[in-house]
Amino acid sequence: RILTALEARGYLQQAPDTQAYRLGLMLLRLGQQIGRKLDLYNIALPIITDIAAETREVVHLVVRHGDHASCVVHHGGGRMLQAYDQVGEPHLLHVGASPKLLLAFAPEEERARLLRRIVLRRFTAATITTVRELRKRLEEIRTQGYSVDEGHLEPAVRAVAAAAHTLGRRVVGGIQSS
């Protein structure tokens, strides 16, 4: 009965050939509605749209959720080949321009806690795999005020991210172009 009710409301879909259930499109819609209610989303969307139009690159708004970073929204830039980040998909904090930026600007005690717990998984030859190297990179990001990723997650993908912050200068997201 529960599965039937969820399917009727669009939260689940049943595959006709296997009878297996998968997530329905209503969950995507629900996630987008939540994203639109975020003040950061509403403030950043016109900026992201303008940057994407001007650069013809994909622009992402990324926020941190605990030990991970997630894309809240992305806007395509119009090129044929582009790197898209899935909205809501969790990303490790040591790879990607925005995740590293968010880790770099986390409050000092929180950053120290995250660095004690972080697992530095290798994705490419360029991936940062030692805490010492990551600490050095985070210091560089804090000094220069932006983050660059040069193939740390995908060999051919380069990205740059700048901080989205409150009037009090607390970093609440990263705006990334790749």
PDB file of C-alpha atoms in Angstrom, residues 19 29 36-37 57 68 70 72-73 86-87 94 98 124 143 146 148-149 154 177-178:
ATOM      1  CA  GLN A  19       8.594  -4.532 -11.520  1.00  0.00           C
ATOM      2  CA  ARG A  29      10.579  18.659  -8.372  1.00  0.00           C
ATOM      3  CA  ARG A  36      14.301  27.842  -4.701  1.00  0.00           C
ATOM      4  CA  LYS A  37      13.321  28.630  -1.131  1.00  0.00           C
ATOM      5  CA  GLU A  57      30.564  27.905 -19.508  1.00  0.00           C
ATOM      6  CA  HIS A  68      30.293  16.966   1.846  1.00  0.00           C
ATOM      7  CA  SER A  70      26.562  19.623  -3.066  1.00  0.00           C
ATOM      8  CA  VAL A  72      22.308  23.513  -5.440  1.00  0.00           C
ATOM      9  CA  VAL A  73      21.846  24.797  -8.983  1.00  0.00           C
ATOM     10  CA  GLN A  86      24.307  16.748 -10.582  1.00  0.00           C
ATOM     11  CA  VAL A  87      22.117  18.862  -8.295  1.00  0.00           C
ATOM     12  CA  HIS A  94      39.203  17.642  -1.167  1.00  0.00           C
ATOM     13  CA  SER A  98      34.062  24.807  -4.760  1.00  0.00           C
ATOM     14  CA  THR A 124      43.238  11.251 -10.927  1.00  0.00           C
ATOM     15  CA  THR A 143      45.109  33.904   0.872  1.00  0.00           C
ATOM     16  CA  TYR A 146      39.410  31.839  -4.802  1.00  0.00           C
ATOM     17  CA  VAL A 148      41.206  26.467  -8.816  1.00  0.00           C
ATOM     18  CA  ASP A 149      40.845  22.787  -9.615  1.00  0.00           C
ATOM     19  CA  GLU A 154      38.267  14.422 -13.830  1.00  0.00           C
ATOM     20  CA  SER A 177      32.659  27.693 -13.442  1.00  0.00           C
ATOM     21  CA  SER A 178      34.005  24.682 -15.275  1.00  0.00           C
TER      22      SER A 178
END
